[in-house]
PDB file of C-alpha atoms and ligand atoms in Angstrom:
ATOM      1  CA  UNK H   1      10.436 -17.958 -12.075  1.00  0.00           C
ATOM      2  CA  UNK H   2       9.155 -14.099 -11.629  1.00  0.00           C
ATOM      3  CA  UNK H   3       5.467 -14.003 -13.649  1.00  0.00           C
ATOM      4  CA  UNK H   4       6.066 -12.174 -16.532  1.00  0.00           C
ATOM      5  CA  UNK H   5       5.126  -7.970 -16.388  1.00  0.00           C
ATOM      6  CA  UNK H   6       4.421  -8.291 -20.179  1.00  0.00           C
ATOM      7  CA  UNK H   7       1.676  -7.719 -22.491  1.00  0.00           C
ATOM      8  CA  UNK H   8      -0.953  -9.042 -20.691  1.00  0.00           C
ATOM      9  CA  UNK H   9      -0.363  -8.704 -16.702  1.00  0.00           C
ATOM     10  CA  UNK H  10      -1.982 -10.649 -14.196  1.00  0.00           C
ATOM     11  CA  UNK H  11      -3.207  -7.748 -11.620  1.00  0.00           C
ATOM     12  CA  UNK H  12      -5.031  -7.161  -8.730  1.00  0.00           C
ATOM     13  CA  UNK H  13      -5.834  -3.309  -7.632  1.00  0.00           C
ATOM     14  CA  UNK H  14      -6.960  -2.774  -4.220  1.00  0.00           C
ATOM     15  CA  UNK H  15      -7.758   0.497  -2.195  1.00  0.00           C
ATOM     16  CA  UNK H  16      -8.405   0.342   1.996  1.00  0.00           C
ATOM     17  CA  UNK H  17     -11.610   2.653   2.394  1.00  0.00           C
ATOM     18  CA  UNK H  18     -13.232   4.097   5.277  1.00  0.00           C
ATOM     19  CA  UNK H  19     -15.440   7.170   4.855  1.00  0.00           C
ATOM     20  CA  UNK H  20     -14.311   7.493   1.413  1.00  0.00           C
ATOM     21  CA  UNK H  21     -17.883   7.730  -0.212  1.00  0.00           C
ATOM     22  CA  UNK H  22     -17.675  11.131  -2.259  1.00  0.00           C
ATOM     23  CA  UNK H  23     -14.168   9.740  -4.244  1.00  0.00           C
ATOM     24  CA  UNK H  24     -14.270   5.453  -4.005  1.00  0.00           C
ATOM     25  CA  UNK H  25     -16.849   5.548  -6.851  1.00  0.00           C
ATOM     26  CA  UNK H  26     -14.351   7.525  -9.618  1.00  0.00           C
ATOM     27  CA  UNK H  27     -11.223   5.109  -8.003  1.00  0.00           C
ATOM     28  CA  UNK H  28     -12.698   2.063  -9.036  1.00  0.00           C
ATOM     29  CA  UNK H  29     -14.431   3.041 -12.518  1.00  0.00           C
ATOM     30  CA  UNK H  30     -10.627   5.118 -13.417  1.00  0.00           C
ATOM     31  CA  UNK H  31      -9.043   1.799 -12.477  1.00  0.00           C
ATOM     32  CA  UNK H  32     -11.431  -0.117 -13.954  1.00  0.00           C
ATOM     33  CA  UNK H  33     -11.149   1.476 -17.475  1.00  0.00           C
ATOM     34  CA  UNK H  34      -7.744   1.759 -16.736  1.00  0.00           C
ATOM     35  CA  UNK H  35      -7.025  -2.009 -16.474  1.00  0.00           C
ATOM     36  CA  UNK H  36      -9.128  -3.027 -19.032  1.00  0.00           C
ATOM     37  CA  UNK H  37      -7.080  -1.193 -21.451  1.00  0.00           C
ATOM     38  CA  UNK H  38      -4.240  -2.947 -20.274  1.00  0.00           C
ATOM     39  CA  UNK H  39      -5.345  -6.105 -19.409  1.00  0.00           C
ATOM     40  CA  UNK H  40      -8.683  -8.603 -19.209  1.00  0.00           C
ATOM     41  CA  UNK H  41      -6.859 -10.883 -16.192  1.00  0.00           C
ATOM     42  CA  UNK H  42      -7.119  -8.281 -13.295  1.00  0.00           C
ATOM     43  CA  UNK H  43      -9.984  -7.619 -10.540  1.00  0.00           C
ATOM     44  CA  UNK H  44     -10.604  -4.740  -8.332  1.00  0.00           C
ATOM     45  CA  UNK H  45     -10.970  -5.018  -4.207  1.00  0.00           C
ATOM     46  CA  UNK H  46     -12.038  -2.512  -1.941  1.00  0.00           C
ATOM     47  CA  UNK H  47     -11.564  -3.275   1.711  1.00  0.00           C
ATOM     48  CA  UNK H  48     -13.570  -1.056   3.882  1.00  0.00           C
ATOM     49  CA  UNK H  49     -14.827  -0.583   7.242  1.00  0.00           C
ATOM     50  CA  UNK H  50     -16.031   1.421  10.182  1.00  0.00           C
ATOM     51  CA  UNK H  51     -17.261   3.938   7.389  1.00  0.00           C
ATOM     52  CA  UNK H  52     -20.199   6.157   8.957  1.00  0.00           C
ATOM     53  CA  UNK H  53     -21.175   7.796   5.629  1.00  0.00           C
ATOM     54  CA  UNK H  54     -22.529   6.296   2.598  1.00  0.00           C
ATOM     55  CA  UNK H  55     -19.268   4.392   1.171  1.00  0.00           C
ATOM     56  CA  UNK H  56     -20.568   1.263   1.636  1.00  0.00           C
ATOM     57  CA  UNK H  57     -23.753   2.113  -0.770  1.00  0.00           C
ATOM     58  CA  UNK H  58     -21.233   3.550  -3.242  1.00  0.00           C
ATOM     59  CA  UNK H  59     -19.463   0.355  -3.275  1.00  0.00           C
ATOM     60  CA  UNK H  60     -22.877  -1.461  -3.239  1.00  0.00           C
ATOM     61  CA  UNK H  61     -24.394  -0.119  -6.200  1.00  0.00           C
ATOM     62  CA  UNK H  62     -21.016  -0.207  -7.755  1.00  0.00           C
ATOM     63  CA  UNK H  63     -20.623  -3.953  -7.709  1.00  0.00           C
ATOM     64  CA  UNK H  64     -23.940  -4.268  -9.341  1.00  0.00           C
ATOM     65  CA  UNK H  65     -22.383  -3.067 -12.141  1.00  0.00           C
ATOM     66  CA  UNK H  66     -19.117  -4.367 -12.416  1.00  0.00           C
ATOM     67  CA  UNK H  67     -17.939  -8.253 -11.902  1.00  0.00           C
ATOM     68  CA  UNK H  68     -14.181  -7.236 -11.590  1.00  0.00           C
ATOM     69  CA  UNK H  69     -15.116  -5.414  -8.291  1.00  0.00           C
ATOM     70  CA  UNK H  70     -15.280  -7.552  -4.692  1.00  0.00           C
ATOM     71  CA  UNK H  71     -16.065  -5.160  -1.845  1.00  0.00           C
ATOM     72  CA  UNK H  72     -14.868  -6.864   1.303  1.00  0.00           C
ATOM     73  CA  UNK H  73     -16.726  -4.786   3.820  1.00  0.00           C
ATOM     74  CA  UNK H  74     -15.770  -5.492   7.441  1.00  0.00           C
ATOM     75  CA  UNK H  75     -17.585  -3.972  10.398  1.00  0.00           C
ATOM     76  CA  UNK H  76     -15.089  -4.270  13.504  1.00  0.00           C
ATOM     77  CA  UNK H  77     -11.901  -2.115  13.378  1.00  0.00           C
ATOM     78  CA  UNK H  78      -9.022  -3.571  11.038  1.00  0.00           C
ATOM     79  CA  UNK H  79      -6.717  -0.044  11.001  1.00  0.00           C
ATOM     80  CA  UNK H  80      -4.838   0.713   8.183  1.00  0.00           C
ATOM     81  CA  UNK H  81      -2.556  -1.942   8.547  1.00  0.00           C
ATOM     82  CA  UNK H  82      -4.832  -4.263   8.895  1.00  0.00           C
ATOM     83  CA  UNK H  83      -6.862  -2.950   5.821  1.00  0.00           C
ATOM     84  CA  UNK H  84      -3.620  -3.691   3.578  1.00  0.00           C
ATOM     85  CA  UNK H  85      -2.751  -6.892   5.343  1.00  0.00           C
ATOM     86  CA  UNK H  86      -6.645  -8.063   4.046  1.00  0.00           C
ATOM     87  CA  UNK H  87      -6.129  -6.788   0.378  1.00  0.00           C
ATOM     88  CA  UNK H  88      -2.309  -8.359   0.341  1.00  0.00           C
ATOM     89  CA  UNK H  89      -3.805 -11.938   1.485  1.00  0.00           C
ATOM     90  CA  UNK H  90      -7.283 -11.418  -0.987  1.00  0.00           C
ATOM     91  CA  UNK H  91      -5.895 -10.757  -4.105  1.00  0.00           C
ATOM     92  CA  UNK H  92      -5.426 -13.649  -6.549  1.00  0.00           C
ATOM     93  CA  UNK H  93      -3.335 -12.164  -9.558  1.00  0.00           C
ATOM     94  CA  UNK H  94       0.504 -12.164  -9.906  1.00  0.00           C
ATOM     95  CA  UNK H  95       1.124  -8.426  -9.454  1.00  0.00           C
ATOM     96  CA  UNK H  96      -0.146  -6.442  -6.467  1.00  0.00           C
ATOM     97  CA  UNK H  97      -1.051  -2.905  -7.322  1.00  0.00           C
ATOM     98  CA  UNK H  98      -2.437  -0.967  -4.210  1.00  0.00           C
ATOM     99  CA  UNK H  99      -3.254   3.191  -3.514  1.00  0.00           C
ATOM    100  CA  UNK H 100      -5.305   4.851  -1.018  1.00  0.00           C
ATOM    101  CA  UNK H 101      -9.163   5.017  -1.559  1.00  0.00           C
ATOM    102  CA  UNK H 102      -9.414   8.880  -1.117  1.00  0.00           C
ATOM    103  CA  UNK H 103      -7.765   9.821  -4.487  1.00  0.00           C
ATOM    104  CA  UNK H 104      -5.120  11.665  -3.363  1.00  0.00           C
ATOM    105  CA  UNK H 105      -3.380   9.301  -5.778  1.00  0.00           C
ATOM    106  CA  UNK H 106      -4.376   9.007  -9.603  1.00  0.00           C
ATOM    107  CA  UNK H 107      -4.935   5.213 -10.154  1.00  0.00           C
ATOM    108  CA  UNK H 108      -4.477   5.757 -13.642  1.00  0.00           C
ATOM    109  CA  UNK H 109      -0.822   6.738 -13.157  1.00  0.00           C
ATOM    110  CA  UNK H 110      -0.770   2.705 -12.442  1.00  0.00           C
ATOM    111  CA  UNK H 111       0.407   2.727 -16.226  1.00  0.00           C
ATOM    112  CA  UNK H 112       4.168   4.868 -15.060  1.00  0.00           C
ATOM    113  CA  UNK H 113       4.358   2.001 -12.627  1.00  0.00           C
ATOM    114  CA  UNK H 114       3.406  -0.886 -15.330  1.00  0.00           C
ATOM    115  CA  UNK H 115       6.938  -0.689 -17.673  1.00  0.00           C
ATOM    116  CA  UNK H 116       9.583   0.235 -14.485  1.00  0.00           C
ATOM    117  CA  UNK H 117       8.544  -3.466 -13.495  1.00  0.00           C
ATOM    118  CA  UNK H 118      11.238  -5.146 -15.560  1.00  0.00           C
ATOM    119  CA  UNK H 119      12.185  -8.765 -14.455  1.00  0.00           C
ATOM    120  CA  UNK H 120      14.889  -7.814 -12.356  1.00  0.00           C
ATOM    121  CA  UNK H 121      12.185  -5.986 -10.168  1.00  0.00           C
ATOM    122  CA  UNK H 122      10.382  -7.010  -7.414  1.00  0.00           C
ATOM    123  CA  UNK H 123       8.297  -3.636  -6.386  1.00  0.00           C
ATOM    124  CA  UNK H 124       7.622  -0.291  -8.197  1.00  0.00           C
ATOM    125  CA  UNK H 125       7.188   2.068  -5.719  1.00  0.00           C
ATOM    126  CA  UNK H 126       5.693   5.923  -6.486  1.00  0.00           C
ATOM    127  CA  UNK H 127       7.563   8.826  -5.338  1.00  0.00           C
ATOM    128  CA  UNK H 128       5.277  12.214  -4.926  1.00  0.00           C
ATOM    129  CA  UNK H 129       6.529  14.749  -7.289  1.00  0.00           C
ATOM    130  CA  UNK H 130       4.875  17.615  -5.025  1.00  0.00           C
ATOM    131  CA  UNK H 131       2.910  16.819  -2.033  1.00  0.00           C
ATOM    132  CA  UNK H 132      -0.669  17.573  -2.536  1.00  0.00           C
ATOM    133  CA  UNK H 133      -1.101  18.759   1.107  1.00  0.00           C
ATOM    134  CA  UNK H 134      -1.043  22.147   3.595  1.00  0.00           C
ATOM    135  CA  UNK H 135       2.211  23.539   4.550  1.00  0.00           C
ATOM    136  CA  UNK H 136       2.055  22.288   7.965  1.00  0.00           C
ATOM    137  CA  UNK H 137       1.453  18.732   6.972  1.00  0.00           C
ATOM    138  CA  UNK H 138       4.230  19.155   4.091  1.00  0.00           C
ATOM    139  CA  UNK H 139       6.820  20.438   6.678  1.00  0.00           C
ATOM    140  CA  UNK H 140       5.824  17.461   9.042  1.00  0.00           C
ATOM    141  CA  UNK H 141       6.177  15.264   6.155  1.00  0.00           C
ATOM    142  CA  UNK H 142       9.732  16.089   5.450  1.00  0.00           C
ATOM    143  CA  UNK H 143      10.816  15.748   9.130  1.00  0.00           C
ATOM    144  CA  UNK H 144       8.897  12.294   9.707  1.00  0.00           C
ATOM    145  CA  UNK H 145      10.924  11.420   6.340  1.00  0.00           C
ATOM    146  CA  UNK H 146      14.058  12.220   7.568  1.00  0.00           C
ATOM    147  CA  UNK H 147      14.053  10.696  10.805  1.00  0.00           C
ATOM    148  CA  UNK H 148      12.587   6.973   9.579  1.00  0.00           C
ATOM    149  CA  UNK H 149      14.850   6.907   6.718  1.00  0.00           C
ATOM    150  CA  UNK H 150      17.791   7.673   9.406  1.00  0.00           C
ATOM    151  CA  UNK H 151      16.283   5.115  11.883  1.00  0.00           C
ATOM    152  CA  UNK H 152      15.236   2.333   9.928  1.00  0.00           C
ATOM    153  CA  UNK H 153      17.736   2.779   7.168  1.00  0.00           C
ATOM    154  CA  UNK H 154      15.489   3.079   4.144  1.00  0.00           C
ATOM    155  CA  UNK H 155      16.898   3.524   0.806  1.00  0.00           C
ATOM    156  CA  UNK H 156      13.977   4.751  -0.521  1.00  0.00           C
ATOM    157  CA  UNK H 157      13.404   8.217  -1.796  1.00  0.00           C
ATOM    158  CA  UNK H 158       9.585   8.201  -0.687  1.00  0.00           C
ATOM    159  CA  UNK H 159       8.889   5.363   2.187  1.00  0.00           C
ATOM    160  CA  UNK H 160       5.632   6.877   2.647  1.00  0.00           C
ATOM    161  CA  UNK H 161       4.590   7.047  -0.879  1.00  0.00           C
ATOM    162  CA  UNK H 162       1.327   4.575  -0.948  1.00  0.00           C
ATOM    163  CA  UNK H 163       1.351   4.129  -4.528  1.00  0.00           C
ATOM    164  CA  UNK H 164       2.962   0.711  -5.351  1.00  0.00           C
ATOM    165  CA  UNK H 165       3.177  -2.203  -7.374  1.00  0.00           C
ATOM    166  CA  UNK H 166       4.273  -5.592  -5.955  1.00  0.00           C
ATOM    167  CA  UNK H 167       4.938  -9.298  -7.407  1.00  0.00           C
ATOM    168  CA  UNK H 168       2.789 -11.180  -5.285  1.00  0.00           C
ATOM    169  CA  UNK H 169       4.901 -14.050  -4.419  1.00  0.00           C
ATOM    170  CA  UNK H 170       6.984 -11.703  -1.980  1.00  0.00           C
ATOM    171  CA  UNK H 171       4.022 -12.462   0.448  1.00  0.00           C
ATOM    172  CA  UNK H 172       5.195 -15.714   0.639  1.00  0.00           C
ATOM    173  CA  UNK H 173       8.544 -14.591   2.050  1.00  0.00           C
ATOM    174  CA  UNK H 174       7.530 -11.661   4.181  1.00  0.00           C
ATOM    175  CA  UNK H 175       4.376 -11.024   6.233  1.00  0.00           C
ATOM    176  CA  UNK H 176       3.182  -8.102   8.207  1.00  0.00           C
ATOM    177  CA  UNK H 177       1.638  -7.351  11.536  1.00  0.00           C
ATOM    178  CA  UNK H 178       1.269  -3.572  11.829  1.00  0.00           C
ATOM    179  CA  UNK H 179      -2.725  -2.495  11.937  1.00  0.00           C
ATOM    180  CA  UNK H 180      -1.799   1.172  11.442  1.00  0.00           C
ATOM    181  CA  UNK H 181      -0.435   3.381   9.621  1.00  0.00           C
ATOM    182  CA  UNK H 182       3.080   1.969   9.893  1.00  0.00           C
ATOM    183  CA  UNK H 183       2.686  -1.311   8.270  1.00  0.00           C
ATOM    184  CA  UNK H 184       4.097   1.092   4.975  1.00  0.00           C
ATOM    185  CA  UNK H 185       7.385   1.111   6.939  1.00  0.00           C
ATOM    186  CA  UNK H 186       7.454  -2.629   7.941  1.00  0.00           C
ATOM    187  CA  UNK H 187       6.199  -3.000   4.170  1.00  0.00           C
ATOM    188  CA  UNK H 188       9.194  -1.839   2.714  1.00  0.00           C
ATOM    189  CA  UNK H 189      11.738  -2.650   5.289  1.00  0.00           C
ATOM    190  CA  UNK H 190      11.059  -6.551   5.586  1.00  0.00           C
ATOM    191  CA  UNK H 191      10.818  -6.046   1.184  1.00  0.00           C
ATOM    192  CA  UNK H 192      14.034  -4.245   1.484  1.00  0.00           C
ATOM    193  CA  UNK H 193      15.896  -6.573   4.033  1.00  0.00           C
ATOM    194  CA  UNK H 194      14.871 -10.032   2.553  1.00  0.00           C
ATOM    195  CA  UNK H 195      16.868  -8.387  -0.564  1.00  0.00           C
ATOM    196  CA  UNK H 196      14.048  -7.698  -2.656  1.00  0.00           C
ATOM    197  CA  UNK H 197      14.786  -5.121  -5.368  1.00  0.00           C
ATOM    198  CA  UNK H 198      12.762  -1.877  -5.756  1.00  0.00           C
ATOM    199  CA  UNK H 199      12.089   0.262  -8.894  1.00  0.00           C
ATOM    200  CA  UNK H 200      10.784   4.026  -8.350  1.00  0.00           C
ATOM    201  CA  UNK H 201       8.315   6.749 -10.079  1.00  0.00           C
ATOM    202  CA  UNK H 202       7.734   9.775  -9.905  1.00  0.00           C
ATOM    203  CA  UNK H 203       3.525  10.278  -9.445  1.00  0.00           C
ATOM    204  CA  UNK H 204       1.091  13.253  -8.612  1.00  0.00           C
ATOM    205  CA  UNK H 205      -0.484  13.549  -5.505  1.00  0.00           C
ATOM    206  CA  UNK H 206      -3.777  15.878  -4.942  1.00  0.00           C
ATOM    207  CA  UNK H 207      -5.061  17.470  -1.943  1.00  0.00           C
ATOM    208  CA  UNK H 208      -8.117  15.404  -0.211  1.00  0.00           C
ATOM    209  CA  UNK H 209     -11.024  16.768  -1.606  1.00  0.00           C
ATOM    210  CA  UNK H 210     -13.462  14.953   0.457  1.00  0.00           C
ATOM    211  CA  UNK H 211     -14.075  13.522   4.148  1.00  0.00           C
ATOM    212  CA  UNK H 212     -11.199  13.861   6.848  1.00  0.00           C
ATOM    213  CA  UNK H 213      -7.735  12.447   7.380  1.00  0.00           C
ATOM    214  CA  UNK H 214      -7.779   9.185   9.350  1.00  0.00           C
ATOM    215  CA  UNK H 215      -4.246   9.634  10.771  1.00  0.00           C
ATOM    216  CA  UNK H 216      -3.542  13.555  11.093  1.00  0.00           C
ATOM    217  CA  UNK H 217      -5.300  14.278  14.686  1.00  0.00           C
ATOM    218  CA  UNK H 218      -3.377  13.881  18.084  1.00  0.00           C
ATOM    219  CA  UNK H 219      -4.630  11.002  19.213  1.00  0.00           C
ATOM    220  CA  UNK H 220      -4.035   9.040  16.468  1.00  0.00           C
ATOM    221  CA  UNK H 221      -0.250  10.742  16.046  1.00  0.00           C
ATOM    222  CA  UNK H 222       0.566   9.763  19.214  1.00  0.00           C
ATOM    223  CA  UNK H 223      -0.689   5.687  18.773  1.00  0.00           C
ATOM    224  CA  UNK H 224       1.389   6.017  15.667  1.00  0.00           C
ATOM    225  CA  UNK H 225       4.731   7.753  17.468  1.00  0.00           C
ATOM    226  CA  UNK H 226       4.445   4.553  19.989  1.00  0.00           C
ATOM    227  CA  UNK H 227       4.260   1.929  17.476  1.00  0.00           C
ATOM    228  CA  UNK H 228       7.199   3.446  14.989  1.00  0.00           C
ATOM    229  CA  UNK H 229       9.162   2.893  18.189  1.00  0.00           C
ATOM    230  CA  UNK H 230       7.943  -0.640  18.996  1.00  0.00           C
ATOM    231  CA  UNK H 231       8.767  -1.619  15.149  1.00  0.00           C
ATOM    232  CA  UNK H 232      12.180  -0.077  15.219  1.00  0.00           C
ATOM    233  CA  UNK H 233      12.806  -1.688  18.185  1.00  0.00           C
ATOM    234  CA  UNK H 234      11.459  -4.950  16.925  1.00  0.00           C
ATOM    235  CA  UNK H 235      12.734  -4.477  12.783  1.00  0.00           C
ATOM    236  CA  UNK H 236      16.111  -2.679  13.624  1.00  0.00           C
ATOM    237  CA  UNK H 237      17.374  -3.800  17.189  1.00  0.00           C
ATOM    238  CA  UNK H 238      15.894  -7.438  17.455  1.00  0.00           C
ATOM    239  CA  UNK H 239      15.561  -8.181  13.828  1.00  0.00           C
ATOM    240  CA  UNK H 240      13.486 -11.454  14.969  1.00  0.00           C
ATOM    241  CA  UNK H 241      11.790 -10.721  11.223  1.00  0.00           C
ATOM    242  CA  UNK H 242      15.369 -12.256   9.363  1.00  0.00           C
ATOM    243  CA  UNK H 243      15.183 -16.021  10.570  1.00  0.00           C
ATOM    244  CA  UNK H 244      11.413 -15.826   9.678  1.00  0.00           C
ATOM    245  CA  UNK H 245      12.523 -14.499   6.336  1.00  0.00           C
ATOM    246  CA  UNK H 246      14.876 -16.948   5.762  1.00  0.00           C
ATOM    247  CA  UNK H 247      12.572 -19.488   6.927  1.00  0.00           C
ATOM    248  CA  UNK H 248       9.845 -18.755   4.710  1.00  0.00           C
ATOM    249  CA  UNK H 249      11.958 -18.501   1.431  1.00  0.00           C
ATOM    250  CA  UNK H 250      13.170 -21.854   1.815  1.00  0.00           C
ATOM    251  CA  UNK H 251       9.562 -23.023   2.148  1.00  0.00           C
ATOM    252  CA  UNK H 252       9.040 -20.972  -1.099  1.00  0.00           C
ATOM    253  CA  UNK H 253      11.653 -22.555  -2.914  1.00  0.00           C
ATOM    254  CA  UNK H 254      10.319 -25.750  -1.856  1.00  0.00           C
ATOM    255  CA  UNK H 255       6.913 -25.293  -2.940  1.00  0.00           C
ATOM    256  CA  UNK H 256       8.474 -23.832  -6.184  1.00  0.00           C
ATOM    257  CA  UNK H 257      10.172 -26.920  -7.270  1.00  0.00           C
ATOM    258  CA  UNK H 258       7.343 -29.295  -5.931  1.00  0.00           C
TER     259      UNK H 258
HETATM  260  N1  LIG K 301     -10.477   0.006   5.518  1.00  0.00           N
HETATM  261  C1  LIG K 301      -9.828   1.000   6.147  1.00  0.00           C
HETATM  262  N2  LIG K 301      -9.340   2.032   5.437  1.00  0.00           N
HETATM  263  C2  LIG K 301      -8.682   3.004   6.104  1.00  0.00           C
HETATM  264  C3  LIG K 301      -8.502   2.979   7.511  1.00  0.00           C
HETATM  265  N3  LIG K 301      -7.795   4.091   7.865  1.00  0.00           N
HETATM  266  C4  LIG K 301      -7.567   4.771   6.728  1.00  0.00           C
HETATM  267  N4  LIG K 301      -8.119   4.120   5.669  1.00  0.00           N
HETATM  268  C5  LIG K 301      -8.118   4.548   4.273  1.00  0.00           C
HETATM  269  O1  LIG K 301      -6.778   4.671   3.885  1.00  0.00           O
HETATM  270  C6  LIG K 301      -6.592   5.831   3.101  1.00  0.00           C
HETATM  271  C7  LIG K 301      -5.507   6.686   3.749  1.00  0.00           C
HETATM  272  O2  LIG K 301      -5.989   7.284   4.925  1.00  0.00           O
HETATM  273  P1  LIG K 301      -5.889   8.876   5.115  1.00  0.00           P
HETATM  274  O3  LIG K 301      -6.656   9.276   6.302  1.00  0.00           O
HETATM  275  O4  LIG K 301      -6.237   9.538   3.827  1.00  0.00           O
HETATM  276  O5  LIG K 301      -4.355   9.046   5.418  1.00  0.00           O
HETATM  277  P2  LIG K 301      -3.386  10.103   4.822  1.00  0.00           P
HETATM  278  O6  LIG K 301      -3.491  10.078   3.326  1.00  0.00           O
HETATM  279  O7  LIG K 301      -2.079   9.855   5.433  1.00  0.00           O
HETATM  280  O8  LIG K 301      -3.991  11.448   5.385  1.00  0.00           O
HETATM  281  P3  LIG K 301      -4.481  12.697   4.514  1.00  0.00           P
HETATM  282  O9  LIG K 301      -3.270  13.127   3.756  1.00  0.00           O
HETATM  283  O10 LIG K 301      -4.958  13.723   5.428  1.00  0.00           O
HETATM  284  O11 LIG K 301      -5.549  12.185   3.611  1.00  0.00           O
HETATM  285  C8  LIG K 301      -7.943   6.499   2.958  1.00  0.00           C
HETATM  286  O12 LIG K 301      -8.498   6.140   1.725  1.00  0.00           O
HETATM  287  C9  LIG K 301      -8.736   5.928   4.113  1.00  0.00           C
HETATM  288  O13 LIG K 301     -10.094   5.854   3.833  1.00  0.00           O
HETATM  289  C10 LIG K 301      -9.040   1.871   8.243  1.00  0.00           C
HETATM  290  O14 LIG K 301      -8.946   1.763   9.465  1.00  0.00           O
HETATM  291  N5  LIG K 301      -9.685   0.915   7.498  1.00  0.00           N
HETATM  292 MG1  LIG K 302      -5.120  10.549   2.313  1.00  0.00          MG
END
């Protein structure tokens, strides 16, 4: 049986953080306040590393305060990916909610996402009303759009929309390897081929206002262009990912009844 999206959820937030000192502190206390209006079953992760500024005192001081938060702080490299891949396999609660620790997203808009997750639906997934970006980056965002939608067949009207909230139990059907920046396409296309059912909203999105981008310089573009074509390749020609799908749901379904 699905848990229950009702009056009191069972949620876990989570943000990946690197270098994300001058907004982590205001993401956590907004989501914070924010769950504990909704909820008292939730808790709040951050999963940082390789930060060079002061993020990691932020989050320090931060969970002196507050018992919801656990700051998972992780000095080798983990990527992106391999930030959301920790805060996927930390969190405890029933629902998943996850957004990006440099508040280009409004954590509080995790209350738009909250009703859309009726019991037919597995994942509420944000769409960007306007992107909060330069020109250059918007125009580069539409044709990226285009061309994985076309490749990998999304049905999605915003695959790169890291805003979402997930039942937890898909985890135990799909898994993910991608340490960069396009374990957000794996994401939704293992949710979307193991015939999971998505539910989307529209939510703001605000140009950075502290630090740098992590993905938008040319070295890092290029590592990214390499792996989209080493996941389509793997996700759309060899499709290996099905029998494991299939796989794991019957071990769900026996762990279900048992
Ligand atoms: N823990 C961890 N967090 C990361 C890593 N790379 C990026 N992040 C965080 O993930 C979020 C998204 O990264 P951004 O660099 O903002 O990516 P983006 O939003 O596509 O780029 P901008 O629009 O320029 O901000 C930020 O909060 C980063 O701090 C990483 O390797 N490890
Ligand atoms: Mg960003």
């Amino acid at each position: 049986m699905k848990p229950e999206a009702t009056a009191r959820p069972s949620i876990t937030a989570f943000f990946p953080a690197c270098n994300d000192a001058g907004t982590i502190g205001s993401m956590v206390v907004a989501t914070i306040e924010t769950l504990d209006a909704i909820t008292d079953d939730y808790e709040v992760i951050v999963v940082e590393n390789g930060s060079t500024d002061y993020t990691v005192q932020v989050l320090e001081s931060l969970a002196e305060h507050y018992s919801q938060l656990r700051v998972m702080t992780h000095r080798q490299a983990l990527g992106y990916g391999g930030a959301l891949q920790v805060g996927f396999a930390s969190a405890t609660k029933d629902l998943i909610f996850y957004t990006d620790g440099d508040a280009q997203y409004d954590p509080r808009e995790l209350r738009l996402l909250l009703p859309a997750l009726r019991d037919d639906v597995d994942i509420v997934n944000g769409w960007k009303i306007d992107r909060g970006d330069p020109l250059h980056r918007k125009i580069i965002g539409r044709i990226y759009h285009h061309t994985v939608k076309l490749l990998f067949g999304f049905k999605l009207r915003d695959v790169d929309c890291d805003f979402r909230l997930i039942r937890r139990n898909v985890f135990d059907v799909i898994d993910l390897e991608s340490d960069s920046g396009t374990i957000c396409l794996e994401l939704v296309k293992k949710l979307q081929d193991a015939g999971y059912t998505f539910a989307e909203v529209p939510v703001h999105h605000y140009h950075r206002t502290y630090g740098q981008s992590q993905f938008f310089n040319f070295p890092r573009l290029w590592r990214t262009l390499i792996q989209l074509i080493g996941l389509w390749f793997k996700l759309v020609v060899r499709r290996e990912h099905m029998r494991r799908i299939a796989r794991r749901r019957e071990r769900a379904v026996v762990k279900a009844k048992g």
